Tab-separated table of C-alpha atoms in Angstrom:
chain	number	residue	atom	x	y	z
A	1	MET	CA	121.522	24.224	197.311
A	2	SER	CA	121.150	23.671	201.030
A	3	THR	CA	123.292	26.805	201.435
A	4	ILE	CA	120.152	28.836	200.894
A	5	GLU	CA	118.560	27.301	203.964
A	6	ALA	CA	121.737	27.560	206.053
A	7	GLU	CA	122.389	31.202	205.138
A	8	GLN	CA	122.269	33.811	207.884
A	9	PRO	CA	119.951	36.789	207.573
A	10	LEU	CA	121.464	40.060	206.370
A	11	LEU	CA	119.317	42.208	208.615
A	12	VAL	CA	117.285	41.357	211.684
A	13	ALA	CA	114.799	43.773	213.244
A	14	GLU	CA	113.638	42.977	216.759
A	15	GLY	CA	110.727	44.782	218.359
A	16	LEU	CA	111.472	48.111	216.680
A	17	THR	CA	109.470	50.884	218.275
A	18	LYS	CA	109.599	54.637	217.859
A	19	TRP	CA	107.689	57.229	219.842
A	20	TYR	CA	107.793	60.899	218.865
A	21	GLY	CA	106.968	62.235	222.329
A	22	ARG	CA	103.554	60.721	222.982
A	23	GLN	CA	102.942	60.171	219.294
A	24	LEU	CA	103.542	56.619	218.093
A	25	GLY	CA	105.632	56.311	214.925
A	26	CYS	CA	106.028	52.574	214.728
A	27	ARG	CA	105.485	49.769	217.216
A	28	ASP	CA	107.103	46.381	217.673
A	29	ALA	CA	108.257	45.641	214.119
A	30	SER	CA	110.206	42.385	213.855
A	31	PHE	CA	111.428	40.529	210.774
A	32	GLU	CA	114.442	38.990	209.056
A	33	LEU	CA	115.731	39.974	205.640
A	34	TYR	CA	118.019	37.729	203.597
A	35	GLU	CA	120.377	38.541	200.754
A	36	GLY	CA	118.573	39.024	197.454
A	37	GLU	CA	115.144	39.445	199.068
A	38	VAL	CA	113.024	42.435	198.154
A	39	MET	CA	110.499	43.439	200.782
A	40	ALA	CA	107.766	45.979	200.212
A	41	VAL	CA	106.278	47.999	203.068
A	42	VAL	CA	102.795	49.223	202.191
A	43	GLY	CA	100.164	51.244	204.005
A	44	GLU	CA	98.473	54.625	203.830
A	45	SER	CA	100.084	57.965	204.722
A	46	GLY	CA	100.860	58.148	208.416
A	47	SER	CA	100.894	54.377	208.899
A	48	GLY	CA	104.552	54.425	209.952
A	49	LYS	CA	106.174	53.165	206.733
A	50	THR	CA	108.729	55.950	206.472
A	51	THR	CA	109.459	55.873	210.205
A	52	LEU	CA	110.218	52.175	209.872
A	53	LEU	CA	112.518	52.832	206.914
A	54	GLN	CA	114.362	55.551	208.846
A	55	LEU	CA	114.732	53.232	211.822
A	56	LEU	CA	116.058	50.391	209.689
A	57	SER	CA	118.560	52.621	207.916
A	58	ALA	CA	119.748	53.972	211.295
A	59	GLN	CA	118.742	57.543	210.545
A	60	VAL	CA	116.450	57.602	213.558
A	61	GLU	CA	117.278	55.920	216.847
A	62	PRO	CA	114.592	53.488	218.065
A	63	SER	CA	112.840	54.040	221.415
A	64	ALA	CA	112.965	50.267	221.898
A	65	GLY	CA	114.181	47.225	220.004
A	66	ARG	CA	117.333	46.629	218.024
A	67	ILE	CA	118.651	46.050	214.512
A	68	LEU	CA	121.322	43.480	213.729
A	69	TYR	CA	123.259	43.669	210.480
A	70	ARG	CA	125.638	41.095	209.044
A	71	LEU	CA	128.805	42.852	207.874
A	72	ARG	CA	130.831	41.804	204.835
A	73	ASP	CA	133.267	39.877	207.029
A	74	GLY	CA	130.384	37.716	208.312
A	75	ALA	CA	130.247	39.246	211.799
A	76	THR	CA	126.874	40.474	213.000
A	77	ALA	CA	126.714	43.931	214.563
A	78	ASP	CA	124.057	45.825	216.490
A	79	LEU	CA	123.575	49.110	214.621
A	80	TRP	CA	123.194	51.221	217.734
A	81	THR	CA	126.108	49.802	219.699
A	82	MET	CA	128.568	50.373	216.856
A	83	SER	CA	130.343	53.712	216.619
A	84	GLU	CA	128.807	56.656	214.780
A	85	PRO	CA	131.616	56.784	212.137
A	86	MET	CA	131.153	53.052	211.534
A	87	ARG	CA	127.405	53.570	211.028
A	88	ARG	CA	128.077	56.427	208.621
A	89	PHE	CA	130.618	54.340	206.737
A	90	LEU	CA	128.060	51.555	206.344
A	91	PHE	CA	125.533	54.047	205.053
A	92	ARG	CA	127.969	55.408	202.456
A	93	THR	CA	129.221	52.066	201.206
A	94	ASP	CA	127.250	48.923	202.010
A	95	TRP	CA	123.822	50.551	201.852
A	96	GLY	CA	121.934	52.714	199.438
A	97	TYR	CA	119.037	55.039	200.184
A	98	VAL	CA	116.800	56.218	197.356
A	99	HIS	CA	114.639	59.162	198.370
A	100	GLN	CA	111.292	59.904	196.794
A	101	ASP	CA	112.591	63.395	196.046
A	102	PRO	CA	115.877	63.019	194.147
A	103	GLN	CA	116.964	66.475	195.338
A	104	LEU	CA	117.437	64.973	198.816
A	105	GLY	CA	119.675	62.219	197.543
A	106	LEU	CA	121.732	64.201	195.024
A	107	ARG	CA	124.036	67.186	195.161
A	108	MET	CA	122.214	69.455	192.787
A	109	GLY	CA	125.176	71.755	192.087
A	110	VAL	CA	127.596	68.945	191.229
A	111	SER	CA	127.836	67.257	187.819
A	112	ALA	CA	126.158	63.879	187.255
A	113	GLY	CA	129.563	62.218	186.989
A	114	GLY	CA	130.610	63.902	190.229
A	115	ASN	CA	127.477	62.706	191.990
A	116	VAL	CA	128.250	59.105	191.131
A	117	GLY	CA	132.020	59.471	191.654
A	118	GLU	CA	131.612	60.941	195.112
A	119	ARG	CA	130.253	57.651	196.481
A	120	LEU	CA	133.244	55.816	195.007
A	121	MET	CA	135.660	58.242	196.638
A	122	ALA	CA	133.981	57.491	199.965
A	123	VAL	CA	135.136	53.882	199.632
A	124	GLY	CA	138.676	54.944	198.828
A	125	SER	CA	138.840	55.296	195.030
A	126	ARG	CA	141.340	58.006	194.118
A	127	ASN	CA	142.192	57.462	190.438
A	128	TYR	CA	140.298	60.094	188.441
A	129	GLY	CA	140.231	58.039	185.240
A	130	ASN	CA	138.797	54.966	186.988
A	131	ILE	CA	136.205	56.987	188.842
A	132	ARG	CA	135.089	58.722	185.675
A	133	SER	CA	134.809	55.530	183.691
A	134	ALA	CA	132.883	53.807	186.496
A	135	ALA	CA	130.542	56.803	186.617
A	136	ALA	CA	130.079	56.725	182.838
A	137	ASP	CA	129.363	52.996	182.991
A	138	TRP	CA	126.693	53.466	185.637
A	139	LEU	CA	125.089	56.390	183.810
A	140	SER	CA	124.708	54.174	180.756
A	141	ARG	CA	123.265	51.366	182.882
A	142	VAL	CA	120.544	53.720	184.086
A	143	GLU	CA	120.042	54.965	180.525
A	144	ILE	CA	121.447	58.485	180.899
A	145	PRO	CA	123.102	59.642	177.627
A	146	PRO	CA	126.919	59.826	177.945
A	147	ASP	CA	127.033	63.435	176.762
A	148	ARG	CA	125.120	64.525	179.887
A	149	ILE	CA	127.826	63.355	182.324
A	150	ASP	CA	129.162	66.864	182.969
A	151	ASP	CA	125.746	68.492	183.406
A	152	THR	CA	124.316	69.061	186.866
A	153	PRO	CA	121.072	67.322	187.839
A	154	ARG	CA	119.418	70.783	187.851
A	155	THR	CA	119.293	70.426	184.068
A	156	TYR	CA	117.763	66.921	184.287
A	157	SER	CA	114.108	65.898	184.104
A	158	GLY	CA	112.462	64.259	187.147
A	159	GLY	CA	112.826	60.757	185.739
A	160	MET	CA	116.500	61.310	184.863
A	161	ARG	CA	117.201	62.688	188.336
A	162	GLN	CA	115.672	59.593	189.887
A	163	ARG	CA	117.764	57.331	187.654
A	164	LEU	CA	120.876	59.344	188.549
A	165	GLN	CA	120.091	58.914	192.228
A	166	ILE	CA	119.865	55.168	191.676
A	167	ALA	CA	123.216	55.112	189.858
A	168	ARG	CA	124.819	57.101	192.689
A	169	ASN	CA	123.533	54.548	195.186
A	170	LEU	CA	124.484	51.440	193.279
A	171	VAL	CA	127.997	52.351	192.139
A	172	THR	CA	129.527	51.020	195.378
A	173	ALA	CA	127.742	47.654	194.884
A	174	PRO	CA	125.759	47.910	198.138
A	175	ARG	CA	124.235	44.777	199.643
A	176	LEU	CA	121.127	46.522	200.924
A	177	ILE	CA	119.141	49.346	199.452
A	178	PHE	CA	116.324	51.338	201.024
A	179	MET	CA	113.789	53.009	198.759
A	180	ASP	CA	111.161	55.488	199.867
A	181	GLU	CA	108.411	55.738	197.227
A	182	PRO	CA	110.983	55.526	194.420
A	183	THR	CA	108.407	56.115	191.696
A	184	GLY	CA	106.257	58.663	193.539
A	185	GLY	CA	105.770	61.956	191.755
A	186	LEU	CA	106.718	60.654	188.304
A	187	ASP	CA	104.545	60.394	185.176
A	188	VAL	CA	103.110	56.909	184.597
A	189	SER	CA	105.257	56.263	181.530
A	190	VAL	CA	108.406	57.436	183.313
A	191	GLN	CA	107.364	55.387	186.335
A	192	ALA	CA	107.061	52.250	184.206
A	193	ARG	CA	110.533	52.721	182.759
A	194	LEU	CA	112.035	53.274	186.194
A	195	LEU	CA	110.325	50.163	187.562
A	196	ASP	CA	111.677	48.055	184.691
A	197	LEU	CA	115.141	49.387	185.475
A	198	LEU	CA	114.864	48.704	189.207
A	199	ARG	CA	113.491	45.217	188.657
A	200	ARG	CA	116.359	44.343	186.316
A	201	ILE	CA	119.119	45.812	188.481
A	202	VAL	CA	117.876	44.341	191.751
A	203	SER	CA	117.617	40.835	190.308
A	204	GLU	CA	120.924	41.028	188.408
A	205	MET	CA	122.898	42.319	191.401
A	206	ARG	CA	120.987	40.145	193.891
A	207	ILE	CA	120.649	43.153	196.178
A	208	ALA	CA	118.389	43.005	199.203
A	209	ALA	CA	115.934	45.871	199.191
A	210	ILE	CA	113.275	47.386	201.392
A	211	VAL	CA	110.823	49.436	199.356
A	212	VAL	CA	108.266	51.714	200.940
A	213	THR	CA	105.339	52.356	198.643
A	214	HIS	CA	101.640	53.033	198.794
A	215	ASP	CA	101.243	51.546	195.323
A	216	LEU	CA	100.372	47.844	195.440
A	217	ALA	CA	101.238	47.467	191.740
A	218	VAL	CA	104.790	48.599	192.522
A	219	ALA	CA	104.914	46.124	195.416
A	220	ARG	CA	103.707	43.271	193.194
A	221	LEU	CA	106.196	44.068	190.467
A	222	LEU	CA	109.286	44.594	192.609
A	223	SER	CA	108.965	42.590	195.801
A	224	ASN	CA	108.783	38.964	196.854
A	225	ARG	CA	107.733	39.756	200.422
A	226	ILE	CA	105.401	42.368	201.818
A	227	MET	CA	104.499	43.973	205.157
A	228	VAL	CA	101.243	45.866	205.544
A	229	MET	CA	101.283	48.685	208.111
A	230	LYS	CA	98.450	50.501	209.789
A	231	ALA	CA	98.615	53.015	212.643
A	232	GLY	CA	102.272	52.247	213.349
A	233	ARG	CA	101.932	48.464	213.441
A	234	VAL	CA	102.676	45.678	211.018
A	235	ILE	CA	99.256	44.036	210.674
A	236	GLU	CA	99.992	41.426	208.032
A	237	SER	CA	103.043	40.036	206.266
A	238	GLY	CA	104.079	37.201	203.973
A	239	LEU	CA	104.862	36.434	200.365
A	240	THR	CA	103.721	39.294	198.165
A	241	ASP	CA	101.435	37.204	195.963
A	242	GLN	CA	100.006	35.456	199.031
A	243	VAL	CA	99.119	38.637	200.881
A	244	LEU	CA	97.725	40.365	197.783
A	245	ASP	CA	95.761	37.347	196.468
A	246	ASP	CA	94.554	36.063	199.849
A	247	PRO	CA	94.518	39.052	202.224
A	248	HIS	CA	93.322	38.224	205.736
A	249	GLU	CA	93.124	41.514	207.611
A	250	PRO	CA	90.179	43.840	206.995
A	251	TYR	CA	92.507	46.733	206.151
A	252	THR	CA	94.535	44.659	203.677
A	253	GLN	CA	91.313	43.488	202.021
A	254	LEU	CA	90.274	47.120	201.716
A	255	LEU	CA	93.630	48.070	200.170
A	256	VAL	CA	93.510	45.211	197.664
A	257	SER	CA	89.893	45.844	196.738
A	258	SER	CA	90.673	49.513	196.101
A	259	ILE	CA	92.881	48.721	193.092
A	260	LEU	CA	91.213	49.288	189.771
A	261	PRO	CA	91.421	46.081	187.747
A	262	ALA	CA	93.681	46.348	184.699
B	1	MET	CA	107.963	7.809	197.623
B	2	VAL	CA	105.190	10.339	197.416
B	3	ALA	CA	105.988	13.643	195.659
B	4	LEU	CA	103.076	15.614	197.008
B	5	GLN	CA	100.672	14.896	199.836
B	6	LEU	CA	97.727	16.898	201.127
B	7	SER	CA	96.214	15.943	204.485
B	8	SER	CA	93.012	17.463	205.891
B	9	VAL	CA	93.510	20.799	204.146
B	10	THR	CA	90.861	23.342	205.037
B	11	LYS	CA	90.285	26.774	203.551
B	12	THR	CA	87.741	29.414	204.490
B	13	PHE	CA	87.609	32.952	203.177
B	14	ILE	CA	86.421	35.667	205.548
B	15	MET	CA	85.190	38.711	203.669
B	16	HIS	CA	85.621	41.594	206.101
B	17	LEU	CA	84.298	44.167	203.666
B	18	GLN	CA	81.047	42.222	203.306
B	19	GLY	CA	80.308	42.247	207.020
B	20	GLY	CA	82.610	39.335	207.830
B	21	VAL	CA	80.834	36.758	205.690
B	22	CYS	CA	82.493	33.335	206.011
B	23	LEU	CA	82.925	31.352	202.807
B	24	PRO	CA	83.951	27.792	203.578
B	25	VAL	CA	85.576	26.617	200.353
B	26	LEU	CA	87.353	23.376	201.163
B	27	HIS	CA	87.304	20.956	204.033
B	28	GLY	CA	89.473	17.910	204.721
B	29	VAL	CA	91.186	17.796	201.344
B	30	SER	CA	93.422	14.713	201.337
B	31	PHE	CA	95.161	13.025	198.429
B	32	SER	CA	98.673	12.254	197.293
B	33	VAL	CA	100.576	12.111	194.025
B	34	GLU	CA	103.418	9.764	193.145
B	35	PRO	CA	106.225	10.655	190.733
B	36	GLY	CA	105.106	9.922	187.183
B	37	GLN	CA	101.446	10.116	188.148
B	38	CYS	CA	98.815	12.612	187.031
B	39	VAL	CA	95.870	13.381	189.306
B	40	ALA	CA	92.959	15.223	187.690
B	41	LEU	CA	90.743	17.348	189.919
B	42	THR	CA	87.117	17.178	188.809
B	43	GLY	CA	83.915	18.887	189.829
B	44	PRO	CA	81.758	21.787	188.651
B	45	SER	CA	82.920	25.426	188.554
B	46	GLY	CA	83.186	26.888	192.010
B	47	ALA	CA	83.885	23.545	193.668
B	48	GLY	CA	87.352	24.778	194.669
B	49	LYS	CA	89.619	23.071	192.127
B	50	SER	CA	91.735	26.149	191.376
B	51	SER	CA	91.845	26.977	195.088
B	52	ILE	CA	93.495	23.610	195.745
B	53	LEU	CA	96.223	24.405	193.204
B	54	LYS	CA	96.723	27.853	194.761
B	55	LEU	CA	96.991	26.310	198.227
B	56	ILE	CA	99.608	23.825	197.019
B	57	TYR	CA	101.598	26.632	195.370
B	58	GLY	CA	101.438	28.702	198.568
B	59	ASN	CA	99.519	31.435	196.802
B	60	TYR	CA	96.591	30.942	199.200
B	61	ARG	CA	97.276	30.439	202.868
B	62	CYS	CA	96.130	27.151	204.338
B	63	ASP	CA	93.937	27.381	207.489
B	64	GLN	CA	94.413	23.808	208.654
B	65	GLY	CA	96.140	20.671	207.486
B	66	GLN	CA	99.405	19.871	205.771
B	67	ILE	CA	100.666	20.237	202.222
B	68	LEU	CA	103.867	18.230	201.979
B	69	VAL	CA	106.047	18.798	198.945
B	70	ARG	CA	109.148	16.775	198.266
B	71	GLN	CA	112.184	18.917	197.531
B	72	GLY	CA	115.241	16.767	196.844
B	73	ASP	CA	115.673	14.728	200.018
B	74	ASP	CA	113.665	17.202	202.075
B	75	VAL	CA	109.952	17.511	202.640
B	76	VAL	CA	108.521	21.020	202.931
B	77	ASP	CA	105.113	21.777	204.424
B	78	MET	CA	103.825	24.592	202.212
B	79	ALA	CA	101.139	25.336	204.805
B	80	SER	CA	103.686	26.471	207.388
B	81	ALA	CA	106.927	27.182	205.481
B	82	LEU	CA	108.622	30.584	205.667
B	83	PRO	CA	108.342	32.825	202.579
B	84	ARG	CA	111.894	32.207	201.409
B	85	ARG	CA	111.420	28.445	201.691
B	86	ILE	CA	108.270	28.649	199.582
B	87	LEU	CA	110.146	30.702	196.995
B	88	SER	CA	112.916	28.130	196.861
B	89	VAL	CA	110.380	25.307	196.388
B	90	ARG	CA	108.713	27.250	193.561
B	91	GLN	CA	112.045	27.906	191.936
B	92	ARG	CA	113.342	24.365	192.013
B	93	SER	CA	110.551	21.843	192.558
B	94	LEU	CA	107.105	23.188	191.876
B	95	GLY	CA	105.809	24.548	188.581
B	96	TYR	CA	102.392	26.146	188.169
B	97	VAL	CA	100.672	26.917	184.886
B	98	THR	CA	97.893	29.313	185.776
B	99	GLN	CA	94.639	29.561	183.889
B	100	PHE	CA	95.557	32.975	182.550
B	101	LEU	CA	98.994	34.382	181.818
B	102	ARG	CA	100.048	36.986	184.358
B	103	ALA	CA	103.131	38.375	182.689
B	104	VAL	CA	105.184	41.360	183.744
B	105	PRO	CA	104.295	44.160	181.332
B	106	ARG	CA	106.853	45.212	178.727
B	107	VAL	CA	108.839	41.960	178.933
B	108	SER	CA	109.099	40.052	175.630
B	109	ALA	CA	107.483	36.639	175.162
B	110	LEU	CA	110.879	34.988	174.808
B	111	ASP	CA	112.198	36.496	178.053
B	112	THR	CA	108.927	35.672	179.827
B	113	VAL	CA	109.398	32.002	178.926
B	114	ALA	CA	113.136	31.978	179.736
B	115	GLU	CA	112.810	33.754	183.095
B	116	PRO	CA	112.160	30.710	185.356
B	117	LEU	CA	115.343	29.120	183.999
B	118	VAL	CA	117.348	32.291	184.588
B	119	MET	CA	116.021	32.291	188.165
B	120	LYS	CA	117.363	28.745	188.463
B	121	ALA	CA	120.802	30.167	187.574
B	122	VAL	CA	120.863	28.797	184.009
B	123	PRO	CA	123.033	31.206	181.938
B	124	ARG	CA	120.810	33.614	180.009
B	125	GLU	CA	121.974	32.477	176.578
B	126	ALA	CA	121.259	28.797	177.230
B	127	ALA	CA	117.929	29.693	178.839
B	128	THR	CA	116.925	31.771	175.819
B	129	GLU	CA	117.852	28.959	173.459
B	130	ARG	CA	115.741	26.434	175.344
B	131	ALA	CA	112.889	28.944	175.553
B	132	ALA	CA	113.025	29.372	171.771
B	133	ALA	CA	112.889	25.604	171.244
B	134	MET	CA	109.845	25.397	173.515
B	135	LEU	CA	108.062	28.229	171.689
B	136	ARG	CA	108.717	26.433	168.409
B	137	ARG	CA	107.220	23.255	169.836
B	138	PHE	CA	104.069	25.192	170.709
B	139	ASN	CA	103.957	26.715	167.207
B	140	VAL	CA	104.284	30.309	168.424
B	141	PRO	CA	105.315	32.297	165.311
B	142	GLU	CA	108.828	33.696	165.603
B	143	ARG	CA	107.725	37.240	164.774
B	144	LEU	CA	105.911	37.350	168.152
B	145	TRP	CA	108.873	36.332	170.303
B	146	SER	CA	110.257	39.820	170.800
B	147	LEU	CA	106.850	41.297	171.706
B	148	PRO	CA	105.296	41.466	175.191
B	149	PRO	CA	102.410	38.940	175.302
B	150	ALA	CA	99.838	41.471	176.576
B	151	THR	CA	98.432	42.034	173.079
B	152	PHE	CA	98.458	38.348	172.039
B	153	SER	CA	95.305	36.318	171.427
B	154	GLY	CA	93.971	34.082	174.213
B	155	GLY	CA	95.403	30.930	172.656
B	156	GLU	CA	98.802	32.535	172.068
B	157	GLN	CA	98.955	33.775	175.651
B	158	GLN	CA	98.111	30.326	176.923
B	159	ARG	CA	100.881	28.760	174.875
B	160	ILE	CA	103.368	31.315	176.256
B	161	ASN	CA	102.123	30.433	179.728
B	162	LEU	CA	102.506	26.708	179.098
B	163	ALA	CA	105.961	27.118	177.593
B	164	ARG	CA	107.009	29.152	180.637
B	165	GLY	CA	105.572	26.650	183.109
B	166	LEU	CA	106.769	23.459	181.417
B	167	LEU	CA	110.259	24.581	180.384
B	168	PRO	CA	112.032	24.274	183.772
B	169	GLU	CA	111.089	20.552	184.123
B	170	HIS	CA	109.988	20.820	187.745
B	171	PRO	CA	109.410	17.459	189.466
B	172	ILE	CA	105.926	18.604	190.518
B	173	LEU	CA	103.540	20.409	188.157
B	174	LEU	CA	100.231	22.133	188.735
B	175	LEU	CA	98.188	22.724	185.578
B	176	ASP	CA	95.011	24.815	185.569
B	177	GLU	CA	93.066	24.236	182.340
B	178	PRO	CA	96.176	23.880	180.190
B	179	THR	CA	94.260	23.265	176.951
B	180	ALA	CA	91.144	25.416	177.410
B	181	SER	CA	91.663	27.852	174.527
B	182	LEU	CA	93.833	25.790	172.195
B	183	ASP	CA	93.076	24.327	168.766
B	184	ALA	CA	93.369	20.573	168.129
B	185	ASN	CA	96.977	20.789	166.905
B	186	ASN	CA	98.247	22.649	169.919
B	187	ARG	CA	96.171	20.519	172.248
B	188	ALA	CA	98.016	17.506	170.895
B	189	ALA	CA	101.371	19.246	171.421
B	190	VAL	CA	100.468	19.930	175.067
B	191	ILE	CA	99.358	16.332	175.670
B	192	ASP	CA	102.651	15.198	174.174
B	193	ILE	CA	104.757	17.306	176.510
B	194	ILE	CA	102.707	16.406	179.576
B	195	ARG	CA	103.142	12.693	178.800
B	196	GLU	CA	106.841	13.301	178.300
B	197	ARG	CA	107.095	14.963	181.709
B	198	LYS	CA	105.241	12.067	183.306
B	199	GLN	CA	107.705	9.631	181.812
B	200	GLN	CA	110.526	11.734	183.264
B	201	GLY	CA	108.888	11.214	186.659
B	202	ALA	CA	106.978	14.454	187.174
B	203	ALA	CA	104.056	14.354	189.591
B	204	ILE	CA	101.157	16.333	188.112
B	205	VAL	CA	97.930	17.799	189.452
B	206	ALA	CA	95.717	19.040	186.631
B	207	ILE	CA	92.343	20.646	186.144
B	208	VAL	CA	91.027	19.615	182.737
B	209	HIS	CA	87.438	20.039	181.568
B	210	ASP	CA	87.960	18.410	178.185
B	211	ASP	CA	87.162	14.680	178.657
B	212	ASP	CA	89.450	13.533	175.844
B	213	VAL	CA	92.431	15.456	177.174
B	214	ARG	CA	91.767	14.209	180.685
B	215	ALA	CA	91.577	10.626	179.490
B	216	ALA	CA	94.855	11.134	177.648
B	217	ILE	CA	96.871	12.357	180.632
B	218	ALA	CA	95.181	11.493	183.956
B	219	ASP	CA	95.738	8.326	185.981
B	220	ILE	CA	93.371	9.143	188.831
B	221	ASN	CA	90.385	11.473	189.137
B	222	VAL	CA	89.742	13.235	192.439
B	223	ASP	CA	86.239	14.643	192.772
B	224	VAL	CA	86.535	17.963	194.600
B	225	THR	CA	82.782	18.216	195.371
B	226	TYR	CA	83.389	15.642	198.096
B	227	PHE	CA	85.612	18.133	199.963
B	228	ALA	CA	83.384	21.087	199.198
B	229	SER	CA	80.101	19.563	200.367
B	230	ALA	CA	81.620	18.500	203.665
B	231	ALA	CA	82.324	22.140	204.586
């Protein structure tokens, strides 16, 4: 399988930097992400994790640096030289973005089926029957009972809302998914179930993912690569088990030593 | 042709939280393993035997030296390879049976054993079948297969771990105390499979405290204290 070695990266970040006025958000982040790779970004609050995620998903324009993305036709495009509609199209179809707060990623007044179907309509699906059956299929894949398809997410529990948000993102078979603390704010048992679901889906669909989390257990379970951020900079990166079992930087050692042993 | 070669591998831990204490663990580790050969690492606890296995697997980062692993017609230096290259070596060429099972919670024993095959793109059904055959060989009672191994006894967990590590038939195998908590019957089963793998041409690095087991599988002993004392 020498194709693995020859493969081009899906996403390349080069020297990504963001200043908010004189306040540094993120400085000089560079890395390559390949298809099927799951990368965790860890660090404490204010370390620049979310800024980095917003930069990578083209929601915030970088002060310096660039992001290259390989499109489905194999061509590589610079996210900030492509047109705004093109960027938005990418965001609606080829990418997914899972917010920590499902209310930000869902339309709370629209039925669950409608929430999932809307993404399909954005890629051109028009047949009501097909859209509804695709939505029903995805709801079952994220373990939402079929009889709840016409209810709005307002009537859903937190865990169900998060699973609905995931279904809405995955229905268009994206190649890259961004997740911002996907299990934050959920009960431990609900968290565990959601993690199992994410782990299964990501490996089955071979989706590339960038997961921001402050929870090293989540990083260990979901990711094969990890970046540790502190004060806006990436201070350490590598294979997840390598960085967590043999941390080099003082801050990473502190993070790892702060986990309570199971 | 050598399957695995370590040259002048050095590892030091720097404990920043303990005032930057330097712990030199290994210095100038050099040895090689041919296909079909089993090298046993010997030396007292704390000499750095497990650290050598972790360095080979890429779990610990190597400070100096080379760790060359043969992958098909290629040679990969685990000390400098990119993460995705290391993952591909682990998936296809390098198996590692750790001292203790570190299974994903809530995943059944059967799926835990089958997973490395599924990662190698073996269809799930075939992988599950081969996993079941392996569990039978290790005398793991069938009623346990659907349960997550977290609640299993030490010996049961170790057999799950061995089944998982030995199933994919990697050309290079790292074994950390594979028989430590097994009864005589199961110990014999493990020796059997390890010998079988050697005959198939697997290169093996093993840590084995039990003298009888070591005598049964090892061709060469490498005394790790030599590398530790030089640090």
